[in-house]
Amino acid sequence: MMSMPTHTFRIVVAKPGLDGHDRGAKIVARALRDAGMEVIYTGLHQTAEEIVETAIQEDADVIGVSILSGAHMTIFPKLFGLLRERDAGDIVVVAGGVIQSEDVPRLQEMGVSAVYDAEQPLQALVDAVTRLAAERRVRLGL
Amino acid sequence: MDVVEGIKRGDRRALARAISVAEGGGAAPLVSALFKETGRAFTIGITGPPGVGKSTLTGALVTRARKEGKSVGLILVDPSSPFSQGALLGDRIRLSDHFTDPDVFIRSMASRGHLGGIAGATGDAVMLMDAFGKDLVIVETVGVGQSEIEIAEVADTTVVCLQPGSGDSIQVLKAGIMEIADIFVVNKADHPMAGQLRREIRVMMTMLDWQGWAPALVMTQATAGEGVDQLWQALWSHRAYLQESGELRVKRASAFAHEVRNLIVGRLAGAVDGAMAAAAVSGLMEQVADRVLDPYAAAEQIFQRFDPKAPHSPGARLAPRVRATVKGFHKASETETAHHHKMIV
Ligand SMILES: Nc1nc2c(ncn2[C@@H]2O[C@H](COP(=O)(O)OP(=O)(O)OP(=O)(O)O)[C@@H](O)[C@H]2O)c(=O)[nH]1
Ligand SMILES: [Mg+2]
């Protein structure tokens, strides 16, 4: 009874940094909703601290970080540092947006589970998020 | 993770997980373990049509509450998609000032097919936040237009928000929202038609016979924080009225009775599904389809053999006849359906 599975995956879609539009993030959010997920959309200009607190309170399986500018090399170390500090390292982090391909291995090294650029089909992102969320639930026995 | 101990310790991750468990239909052991810790929070419902400014106003109220040093729990309900069962939960956008305040806990919640303007697990989540020690628990409902008035079962004080120039006052009259309002807010007071809406509400209020508490009427401009002090005051006046008149206990007793009834109905619904599945297997429903047996007689036969304590096996449910499926969308999971049952009716 206690650990009845919900099967409804929850994902926080965040748009950190200063660049001003979130069209891409909204398209992704809608695609994830249409795949049956509960998508918590937090708006523009989120700090790492705000993203982590949101993910904790929302009991998110996944944090999806949308990046347009080159800000990712500073946001991700902060994000992972805070997740570890708050005992929330089990929350999966994926990145999407405009990311130079030479940055991808470094992001993965930091702990980003999947990286998507706008060129790839949306369905690939949806599939990856679904798989990562399901694996996390299994790992945690949820 | 022992979420009960975690909640008693003030661990936010435990509270977050507990709410998810409640959403999945597993609230019973949590509520049993924590019920004695509940009943202290002031619970407030914020309801009204889509886009009226509920989230903005909620944000302004949180700022006001924090100025008084009160801790706040928020439950922001948005609808689930009936097609995918997914949801886009966007109320948080207007609450970003409070994201990192350790004394504010914000939870977005999808309605998951529940129709009353809140989610099936909203009441349980309120209790969990209350047990966690929040001074105020504020619930923002789905943007409602019709008679989604269930919030009044969950909240001590219900705030109905309306906006000028939208024909809202007519809606309110039609939908029976008038009767659940402890406080009316005319938001977007900066709108030229605000004065007119205020007069309309005044007139409507004279049409009902109020016993004890007549709803307060507050003008706000949530985006500028204007009128929020007056709303804050109205909330505490109503609170004082509830306590001094003994109405609070009466109100909560009736809400609990309603909840207990719903829990029983939910269990019965499971047994009914089992009986229906058995009836289908035995060919009874075929007879109805062939017009050999009429629906009333079939129901009577099933009812005579009905065992309310028959264990609920979701697998035995009759699936509703699906007329069309949208490509890429999938059906509700078993637990969601069971949950749906527990709450509706
Ligand atoms: N002019 C004016 N606009 C306002 C006021 N309060 C809110 N708004 C705007 O109204 C829009 C909707 O505000 P929300 O707070 O999201 O409304 P809501 O009722 O929570 O909306 P849903 O949750 O979608 O039903 C936003 O663009 C707000 O900025 C106000 O007092 N005056
Ligand atoms: Mg809202």
PDB file of N, CA, C and O in Angstrom, chain A residues 21-72:
ATOM      1  N   HIS A  21      13.837  34.142 -24.172  1.00  0.00           N
ATOM      2  CA  HIS A  21      12.594  33.489 -24.590  1.00  0.00           C
ATOM      3  C   HIS A  21      12.607  31.991 -24.296  1.00  0.00           C
ATOM      4  O   HIS A  21      13.631  31.365 -24.161  1.00  0.00           O
ATOM      5  N   ASP A  22      11.403  31.452 -24.172  1.00  0.00           N
ATOM      6  CA  ASP A  22      11.307  30.070 -23.707  1.00  0.00           C
ATOM      7  C   ASP A  22      10.405  29.255 -24.630  1.00  0.00           C
ATOM      8  O   ASP A  22       9.759  28.314 -24.199  1.00  0.00           O
ATOM      9  N   ARG A  23      10.409  29.652 -25.903  1.00  0.00           N
ATOM     10  CA  ARG A  23       9.554  28.939 -26.854  1.00  0.00           C
ATOM     11  C   ARG A  23       9.920  27.455 -26.900  1.00  0.00           C
ATOM     12  O   ARG A  23       9.064  26.590 -26.816  1.00  0.00           O
ATOM     13  N   GLY A  24      11.226  27.183 -27.023  1.00  0.00           N
ATOM     14  CA  GLY A  24      11.689  25.794 -27.100  1.00  0.00           C
ATOM     15  C   GLY A  24      11.278  25.004 -25.872  1.00  0.00           C
ATOM     16  O   GLY A  24      10.762  23.892 -25.967  1.00  0.00           O
ATOM     17  N   ALA A  25      11.462  25.605 -24.701  1.00  0.00           N
ATOM     18  CA  ALA A  25      11.125  24.921 -23.448  1.00  0.00           C
ATOM     19  C   ALA A  25       9.636  24.605 -23.399  1.00  0.00           C
ATOM     20  O   ALA A  25       9.224  23.542 -22.925  1.00  0.00           O
ATOM     21  N   LYS A  26       8.819  25.516 -23.909  1.00  0.00           N
ATOM     22  CA  LYS A  26       7.369  25.297 -23.884  1.00  0.00           C
ATOM     23  C   LYS A  26       6.955  24.180 -24.837  1.00  0.00           C
ATOM     24  O   LYS A  26       6.053  23.388 -24.523  1.00  0.00           O
ATOM     25  N   ILE A  27       7.622  24.116 -25.996  1.00  0.00           N
ATOM     26  CA  ILE A  27       7.324  23.033 -26.946  1.00  0.00           C
ATOM     27  C   ILE A  27       7.661  21.686 -26.318  1.00  0.00           C
ATOM     28  O   ILE A  27       6.880  20.736 -26.369  1.00  0.00           O
ATOM     29  N   VAL A  28       8.804  21.629 -25.673  1.00  0.00           N
ATOM     30  CA  VAL A  28       9.222  20.398 -24.998  1.00  0.00           C
ATOM     31  C   VAL A  28       8.233  20.044 -23.889  1.00  0.00           C
ATOM     32  O   VAL A  28       7.807  18.890 -23.753  1.00  0.00           O
ATOM     33  N   ALA A  29       7.822  21.059 -23.117  1.00  0.00           N
ATOM     34  CA  ALA A  29       6.893  20.829 -22.010  1.00  0.00           C
ATOM     35  C   ALA A  29       5.593  20.214 -22.528  1.00  0.00           C
ATOM     36  O   ALA A  29       5.064  19.256 -21.954  1.00  0.00           O
ATOM     37  N   ARG A  30       5.104  20.745 -23.638  1.00  0.00           N
ATOM     38  CA  ARG A  30       3.854  20.223 -24.195  1.00  0.00           C
ATOM     39  C   ARG A  30       4.009  18.793 -24.699  1.00  0.00           C
ATOM     40  O   ARG A  30       3.132  17.960 -24.500  1.00  0.00           O
ATOM     41  N   ALA A  31       5.139  18.513 -25.329  1.00  0.00           N
ATOM     42  CA  ALA A  31       5.371  17.155 -25.835  1.00  0.00           C
ATOM     43  C   ALA A  31       5.414  16.160 -24.681  1.00  0.00           C
ATOM     44  O   ALA A  31       4.871  15.049 -24.779  1.00  0.00           O
ATOM     45  N   LEU A  32       6.019  16.552 -23.581  1.00  0.00           N
ATOM     46  CA  LEU A  32       6.105  15.657 -22.425  1.00  0.00           C
ATOM     47  C   LEU A  32       4.721  15.446 -21.806  1.00  0.00           C
ATOM     48  O   LEU A  32       4.372  14.345 -21.388  1.00  0.00           O
ATOM     49  N   ARG A  33       3.936  16.520 -21.772  1.00  0.00           N
ATOM     50  CA  ARG A  33       2.564  16.370 -21.279  1.00  0.00           C
ATOM     51  C   ARG A  33       1.780  15.402 -22.173  1.00  0.00           C
ATOM     52  O   ARG A  33       1.076  14.524 -21.693  1.00  0.00           O
ATOM     53  N   ASP A  34       1.931  15.557 -23.486  1.00  0.00           N
ATOM     54  CA  ASP A  34       1.194  14.698 -24.408  1.00  0.00           C
ATOM     55  C   ASP A  34       1.650  13.241 -24.321  1.00  0.00           C
ATOM     56  O   ASP A  34       0.953  12.342 -24.773  1.00  0.00           O
ATOM     57  N   ALA A  35       2.834  13.038 -23.751  1.00  0.00           N
ATOM     58  CA  ALA A  35       3.302  11.667 -23.531  1.00  0.00           C
ATOM     59  C   ALA A  35       2.841  11.154 -22.167  1.00  0.00           C
ATOM     60  O   ALA A  35       3.246  10.078 -21.734  1.00  0.00           O
ATOM     61  N   GLY A  36       2.005  11.934 -21.473  1.00  0.00           N
ATOM     62  CA  GLY A  36       1.406  11.468 -20.222  1.00  0.00           C
ATOM     63  C   GLY A  36       2.133  11.900 -18.961  1.00  0.00           C
ATOM     64  O   GLY A  36       1.821  11.435 -17.870  1.00  0.00           O
ATOM     65  N   MET A  37       3.093  12.796 -19.094  1.00  0.00           N
ATOM     66  CA  MET A  37       3.832  13.224 -17.901  1.00  0.00           C
ATOM     67  C   MET A  37       3.217  14.470 -17.268  1.00  0.00           C
ATOM     68  O   MET A  37       2.539  15.245 -17.938  1.00  0.00           O
ATOM     69  N   GLU A  38       3.496  14.652 -15.989  1.00  0.00           N
ATOM     70  CA  GLU A  38       3.115  15.895 -15.328  1.00  0.00           C
ATOM     71  C   GLU A  38       4.325  16.823 -15.362  1.00  0.00           C
ATOM     72  O   GLU A  38       5.370  16.509 -14.790  1.00  0.00           O
ATOM     73  N   VAL A  39       4.154  17.911 -16.059  1.00  0.00           N
ATOM     74  CA  VAL A  39       5.267  18.809 -16.328  1.00  0.00           C
ATOM     75  C   VAL A  39       5.102  20.073 -15.492  1.00  0.00           C
ATOM     76  O   VAL A  39       4.107  20.791 -15.633  1.00  0.00           O
ATOM     77  N   ILE A  40       6.057  20.324 -14.630  1.00  0.00           N
ATOM     78  CA  ILE A  40       6.010  21.532 -13.817  1.00  0.00           C
ATOM     79  C   ILE A  40       6.840  22.583 -14.533  1.00  0.00           C
ATOM     80  O   ILE A  40       8.050  22.414 -14.724  1.00  0.00           O
ATOM     81  N   TYR A  41       6.174  23.632 -14.959  1.00  0.00           N
ATOM     82  CA  TYR A  41       6.845  24.646 -15.737  1.00  0.00           C
ATOM     83  C   TYR A  41       7.098  25.872 -14.871  1.00  0.00           C
ATOM     84  O   TYR A  41       6.176  26.396 -14.249  1.00  0.00           O
ATOM     85  N   THR A  42       8.348  26.307 -14.795  1.00  0.00           N
ATOM     86  CA  THR A  42       8.692  27.321 -13.785  1.00  0.00           C
ATOM     87  C   THR A  42       8.991  28.697 -14.364  1.00  0.00           C
ATOM     88  O   THR A  42       9.270  29.618 -13.618  1.00  0.00           O
ATOM     89  N   GLY A  43       8.978  28.836 -15.667  1.00  0.00           N
ATOM     90  CA  GLY A  43       9.221  30.164 -16.240  1.00  0.00           C
ATOM     91  C   GLY A  43      10.697  30.461 -16.451  1.00  0.00           C
ATOM     92  O   GLY A  43      11.549  29.592 -16.300  1.00  0.00           O
ATOM     93  N   LEU A  44      10.949  31.707 -16.772  1.00  0.00           N
ATOM     94  CA  LEU A  44      12.301  32.128 -17.182  1.00  0.00           C
ATOM     95  C   LEU A  44      13.221  32.426 -16.004  1.00  0.00           C
ATOM     96  O   LEU A  44      12.774  32.602 -14.876  1.00  0.00           O
ATOM     97  N   HIS A  45      14.507  32.506 -16.317  1.00  0.00           N
ATOM     98  CA  HIS A  45      15.526  33.064 -15.415  1.00  0.00           C
ATOM     99  C   HIS A  45      15.657  32.359 -14.073  1.00  0.00           C
ATOM    100  O   HIS A  45      15.789  33.005 -13.031  1.00  0.00           O
ATOM    101  N   GLN A  46      15.572  31.049 -14.063  1.00  0.00           N
ATOM    102  CA  GLN A  46      15.713  30.355 -12.785  1.00  0.00           C
ATOM    103  C   GLN A  46      17.187  30.166 -12.407  1.00  0.00           C
ATOM    104  O   GLN A  46      18.012  29.894 -13.248  1.00  0.00           O
ATOM    105  N   THR A  47      17.466  30.303 -11.116  1.00  0.00           N
ATOM    106  CA  THR A  47      18.812  30.004 -10.624  1.00  0.00           C
ATOM    107  C   THR A  47      18.887  28.514 -10.299  1.00  0.00           C
ATOM    108  O   THR A  47      17.854  27.843 -10.158  1.00  0.00           O
ATOM    109  N   ALA A  48      20.097  28.003 -10.152  1.00  0.00           N
ATOM    110  CA  ALA A  48      20.286  26.592  -9.805  1.00  0.00           C
ATOM    111  C   ALA A  48      19.564  26.270  -8.496  1.00  0.00           C
ATOM    112  O   ALA A  48      18.912  25.237  -8.355  1.00  0.00           O
ATOM    113  N   GLU A  49      19.678  27.169  -7.559  1.00  0.00           N
ATOM    114  CA  GLU A  49      19.039  27.001  -6.253  1.00  0.00           C
ATOM    115  C   GLU A  49      17.515  26.862  -6.388  1.00  0.00           C
ATOM    116  O   GLU A  49      16.891  25.995  -5.775  1.00  0.00           O
ATOM    117  N   GLU A  50      16.935  27.731  -7.214  1.00  0.00           N
ATOM    118  CA  GLU A  50      15.481  27.686  -7.411  1.00  0.00           C
ATOM    119  C   GLU A  50      15.056  26.394  -8.100  1.00  0.00           C
ATOM    120  O   GLU A  50      14.037  25.797  -7.752  1.00  0.00           O
ATOM    121  N   ILE A  51      15.845  25.950  -9.068  1.00  0.00           N
ATOM    122  CA  ILE A  51      15.509  24.732  -9.793  1.00  0.00           C
ATOM    123  C   ILE A  51      15.546  23.522  -8.850  1.00  0.00           C
ATOM    124  O   ILE A  51      14.634  22.694  -8.846  1.00  0.00           O
ATOM    125  N   VAL A  52      16.577  23.453  -8.037  1.00  0.00           N
ATOM    126  CA  VAL A  52      16.725  22.304  -7.134  1.00  0.00           C
ATOM    127  C   VAL A  52      15.607  22.295  -6.092  1.00  0.00           C
ATOM    128  O   VAL A  52      14.992  21.255  -5.828  1.00  0.00           O
ATOM    129  N   GLU A  53      15.307  23.441  -5.508  1.00  0.00           N
ATOM    130  CA  GLU A  53      14.232  23.513  -4.504  1.00  0.00           C
ATOM    131  C   GLU A  53      12.894  23.104  -5.133  1.00  0.00           C
ATOM    132  O   GLU A  53      12.106  22.379  -4.536  1.00  0.00           O
ATOM    133  N   THR A  54      12.658  23.589  -6.347  1.00  0.00           N
ATOM    134  CA  THR A  54      11.414  23.242  -7.042  1.00  0.00           C
ATOM    135  C   THR A  54      11.335  21.737  -7.256  1.00  0.00           C
ATOM    136  O   THR A  54      10.309  21.109  -6.965  1.00  0.00           O
ATOM    137  N   ALA A  55      12.411  21.153  -7.735  1.00  0.00           N
ATOM    138  CA  ALA A  55      12.400  19.714  -8.023  1.00  0.00           C
ATOM    139  C   ALA A  55      12.139  18.904  -6.753  1.00  0.00           C
ATOM    140  O   ALA A  55      11.430  17.899  -6.776  1.00  0.00           O
ATOM    141  N   ILE A  56      12.699  19.350  -5.641  1.00  0.00           N
ATOM    142  CA  ILE A  56      12.500  18.638  -4.378  1.00  0.00           C
ATOM    143  C   ILE A  56      11.034  18.727  -3.935  1.00  0.00           C
ATOM    144  O   ILE A  56      10.401  17.723  -3.635  1.00  0.00           O
ATOM    145  N   GLN A  57      10.495  19.948  -3.920  1.00  0.00           N
ATOM    146  CA  GLN A  57       9.121  20.122  -3.437  1.00  0.00           C
ATOM    147  C   GLN A  57       8.106  19.440  -4.359  1.00  0.00           C
ATOM    148  O   GLN A  57       7.072  18.976  -3.915  1.00  0.00           O
ATOM    149  N   GLU A  58       8.429  19.384  -5.646  1.00  0.00           N
ATOM    150  CA  GLU A  58       7.506  18.781  -6.605  1.00  0.00           C
ATOM    151  C   GLU A  58       7.719  17.268  -6.716  1.00  0.00           C
ATOM    152  O   GLU A  58       7.049  16.610  -7.505  1.00  0.00           O
ATOM    153  N   ASP A  59       8.653  16.734  -5.958  1.00  0.00           N
ATOM    154  CA  ASP A  59       8.985  15.304  -6.028  1.00  0.00           C
ATOM    155  C   ASP A  59       9.199  14.876  -7.489  1.00  0.00           C
ATOM    156  O   ASP A  59       8.630  13.890  -7.959  1.00  0.00           O
ATOM    157  N   ALA A  60      10.023  15.629  -8.184  1.00  0.00           N
ATOM    158  CA  ALA A  60      10.256  15.381  -9.605  1.00  0.00           C
ATOM    159  C   ALA A  60      11.157  14.169  -9.800  1.00  0.00           C
ATOM    160  O   ALA A  60      12.069  13.920  -9.025  1.00  0.00           O
ATOM    161  N   ASP A  61      10.883  13.420 -10.870  1.00  0.00           N
ATOM    162  CA  ASP A  61      11.779  12.344 -11.285  1.00  0.00           C
ATOM    163  C   ASP A  61      12.947  12.912 -12.078  1.00  0.00           C
ATOM    164  O   ASP A  61      14.058  12.406 -12.015  1.00  0.00           O
ATOM    165  N   VAL A  62      12.626  13.942 -12.853  1.00  0.00           N
ATOM    166  CA  VAL A  62      13.596  14.477 -13.809  1.00  0.00           C
ATOM    167  C   VAL A  62      13.582  16.004 -13.770  1.00  0.00           C
ATOM    168  O   VAL A  62      12.530  16.614 -13.587  1.00  0.00           O
ATOM    169  N   ILE A  63      14.764  16.594 -13.923  1.00  0.00           N
ATOM    170  CA  ILE A  63      14.861  18.030 -14.184  1.00  0.00           C
ATOM    171  C   ILE A  63      15.310  18.183 -15.629  1.00  0.00           C
ATOM    172  O   ILE A  63      16.329  17.615 -16.024  1.00  0.00           O
ATOM    173  N   GLY A  64      14.539  18.904 -16.421  1.00  0.00           N
ATOM    174  CA  GLY A  64      14.927  19.195 -17.802  1.00  0.00           C
ATOM    175  C   GLY A  64      15.374  20.636 -17.880  1.00  0.00           C
ATOM    176  O   GLY A  64      14.606  21.543 -17.598  1.00  0.00           O
ATOM    177  N   VAL A  65      16.642  20.840 -18.221  1.00  0.00           N
ATOM    178  CA  VAL A  65      17.179  22.194 -18.258  1.00  0.00           C
ATOM    179  C   VAL A  65      17.314  22.636 -19.709  1.00  0.00           C
ATOM    180  O   VAL A  65      17.973  21.978 -20.506  1.00  0.00           O
ATOM    181  N   SER A  66      16.660  23.728 -20.022  1.00  0.00           N
ATOM    182  CA  SER A  66      16.701  24.260 -21.379  1.00  0.00           C
ATOM    183  C   SER A  66      17.743  25.373 -21.455  1.00  0.00           C
ATOM    184  O   SER A  66      17.742  26.302 -20.658  1.00  0.00           O
ATOM    185  N   ILE A  67      18.644  25.230 -22.406  1.00  0.00           N
ATOM    186  CA  ILE A  67      19.779  26.150 -22.492  1.00  0.00           C
ATOM    187  C   ILE A  67      19.849  26.741 -23.892  1.00  0.00           C
ATOM    188  O   ILE A  67      19.759  26.019 -24.875  1.00  0.00           O
ATOM    189  N   LEU A  68      19.975  28.039 -23.972  1.00  0.00           N
ATOM    190  CA  LEU A  68      20.181  28.647 -25.293  1.00  0.00           C
ATOM    191  C   LEU A  68      21.565  29.271 -25.411  1.00  0.00           C
ATOM    192  O   LEU A  68      22.269  29.120 -26.395  1.00  0.00           O
ATOM    193  N   SER A  69      21.965  29.964 -24.373  1.00  0.00           N
ATOM    194  CA  SER A  69      23.267  30.624 -24.421  1.00  0.00           C
ATOM    195  C   SER A  69      24.339  29.658 -23.939  1.00  0.00           C
ATOM    196  O   SER A  69      24.081  28.494 -23.708  1.00  0.00           O
ATOM    197  N   GLY A  70      25.530  30.145 -23.757  1.00  0.00           N
ATOM    198  CA  GLY A  70      26.611  29.257 -23.325  1.00  0.00           C
ATOM    199  C   GLY A  70      26.658  29.063 -21.815  1.00  0.00           C
ATOM    200  O   GLY A  70      27.658  28.623 -21.277  1.00  0.00           O
ATOM    201  N   ALA A  71      25.524  29.354 -21.142  1.00  0.00           N
ATOM    202  CA  ALA A  71      25.554  29.386 -19.667  1.00  0.00           C
ATOM    203  C   ALA A  71      25.710  28.011 -19.020  1.00  0.00           C
ATOM    204  O   ALA A  71      25.944  27.921 -17.818  1.00  0.00           O
ATOM    205  N   HIS A  72      25.602  26.941 -19.822  1.00  0.00           N
ATOM    206  CA  HIS A  72      25.487  25.625 -19.191  1.00  0.00           C
ATOM    207  C   HIS A  72      26.722  25.192 -18.423  1.00  0.00           C
ATOM    208  O   HIS A  72      26.627  24.418 -17.495  1.00  0.00           O
TER     209      HIS A  72
END
